[in-house]
């Protein structure tokens, strides 16, 4: 299981938060968007994954992103990222083994 958690501080994000769970070993990808902070669990089959989280911070706000789970490698570069940039796109890479 993999948990993706995004917390927005300082108001509502002016644009939806976009998430792509890209299975690099096949075409069984998951794409979704959320209008505000969220924490969701996903049961992912073994494979290599790029998880991309992108969005826009409210004026003066920040966003915390956490990707945790049953990874045998990663997430890389780290499992947590905080950004105060107006626009952000963060990539996490991880491997789930049998």
PDB file of C-alpha atoms in Angstrom, residues 5 8 17-18 21 28 33 37-38 41 44 52 57 69 71-72 74-75 77 79-80 86-88 94:
ATOM      1  CA  UNK A   5      -0.753  12.984   1.470  1.00  0.00           C
ATOM      2  CA  UNK A   8      -2.048  23.002   1.724  1.00  0.00           C
ATOM      3  CA  UNK A  17      -3.815  19.541  -7.203  1.00  0.00           C
ATOM      4  CA  UNK A  18      -2.917  17.038  -9.951  1.00  0.00           C
ATOM      5  CA  UNK A  21       0.912   7.564 -10.405  1.00  0.00           C
ATOM      6  CA  UNK A  28      -1.815   0.938 -15.740  1.00  0.00           C
ATOM      7  CA  UNK A  33      -7.057  15.819  -9.128  1.00  0.00           C
ATOM      8  CA  UNK A  37      -5.644  18.840   0.970  1.00  0.00           C
ATOM      9  CA  UNK A  38      -6.028  15.052   0.970  1.00  0.00           C
ATOM     10  CA  UNK A  41      -4.109   5.033   0.146  1.00  0.00           C
ATOM     11  CA  UNK A  44      -0.217  -0.820  -6.222  1.00  0.00           C
ATOM     12  CA  UNK A  52       4.105  13.368  -9.776  1.00  0.00           C
ATOM     13  CA  UNK A  57      -0.015  27.492  -3.743  1.00  0.00           C
ATOM     14  CA  UNK A  69       4.397   2.984   1.674  1.00  0.00           C
ATOM     15  CA  UNK A  71       8.575   0.548  -1.219  1.00  0.00           C
ATOM     16  CA  UNK A  72      11.622  -1.719  -1.523  1.00  0.00           C
ATOM     17  CA  UNK A  74      12.675   4.929  -2.443  1.00  0.00           C
ATOM     18  CA  UNK A  75      10.783   7.106  -2.587  1.00  0.00           C
ATOM     19  CA  UNK A  77      14.777  11.851  -3.747  1.00  0.00           C
ATOM     20  CA  UNK A  79       9.507  10.835   0.886  1.00  0.00           C
ATOM     21  CA  UNK A  80       8.605  14.361   2.000  1.00  0.00           C
ATOM     22  CA  UNK A  86       3.787  29.705  -6.491  1.00  0.00           C
ATOM     23  CA  UNK A  87       3.690  26.782  -8.935  1.00  0.00           C
ATOM     24  CA  UNK A  88       5.162  23.397  -8.093  1.00  0.00           C
ATOM     25  CA  UNK A  94       9.990   4.261  -5.948  1.00  0.00           C
TER      26      UNK A  94
END
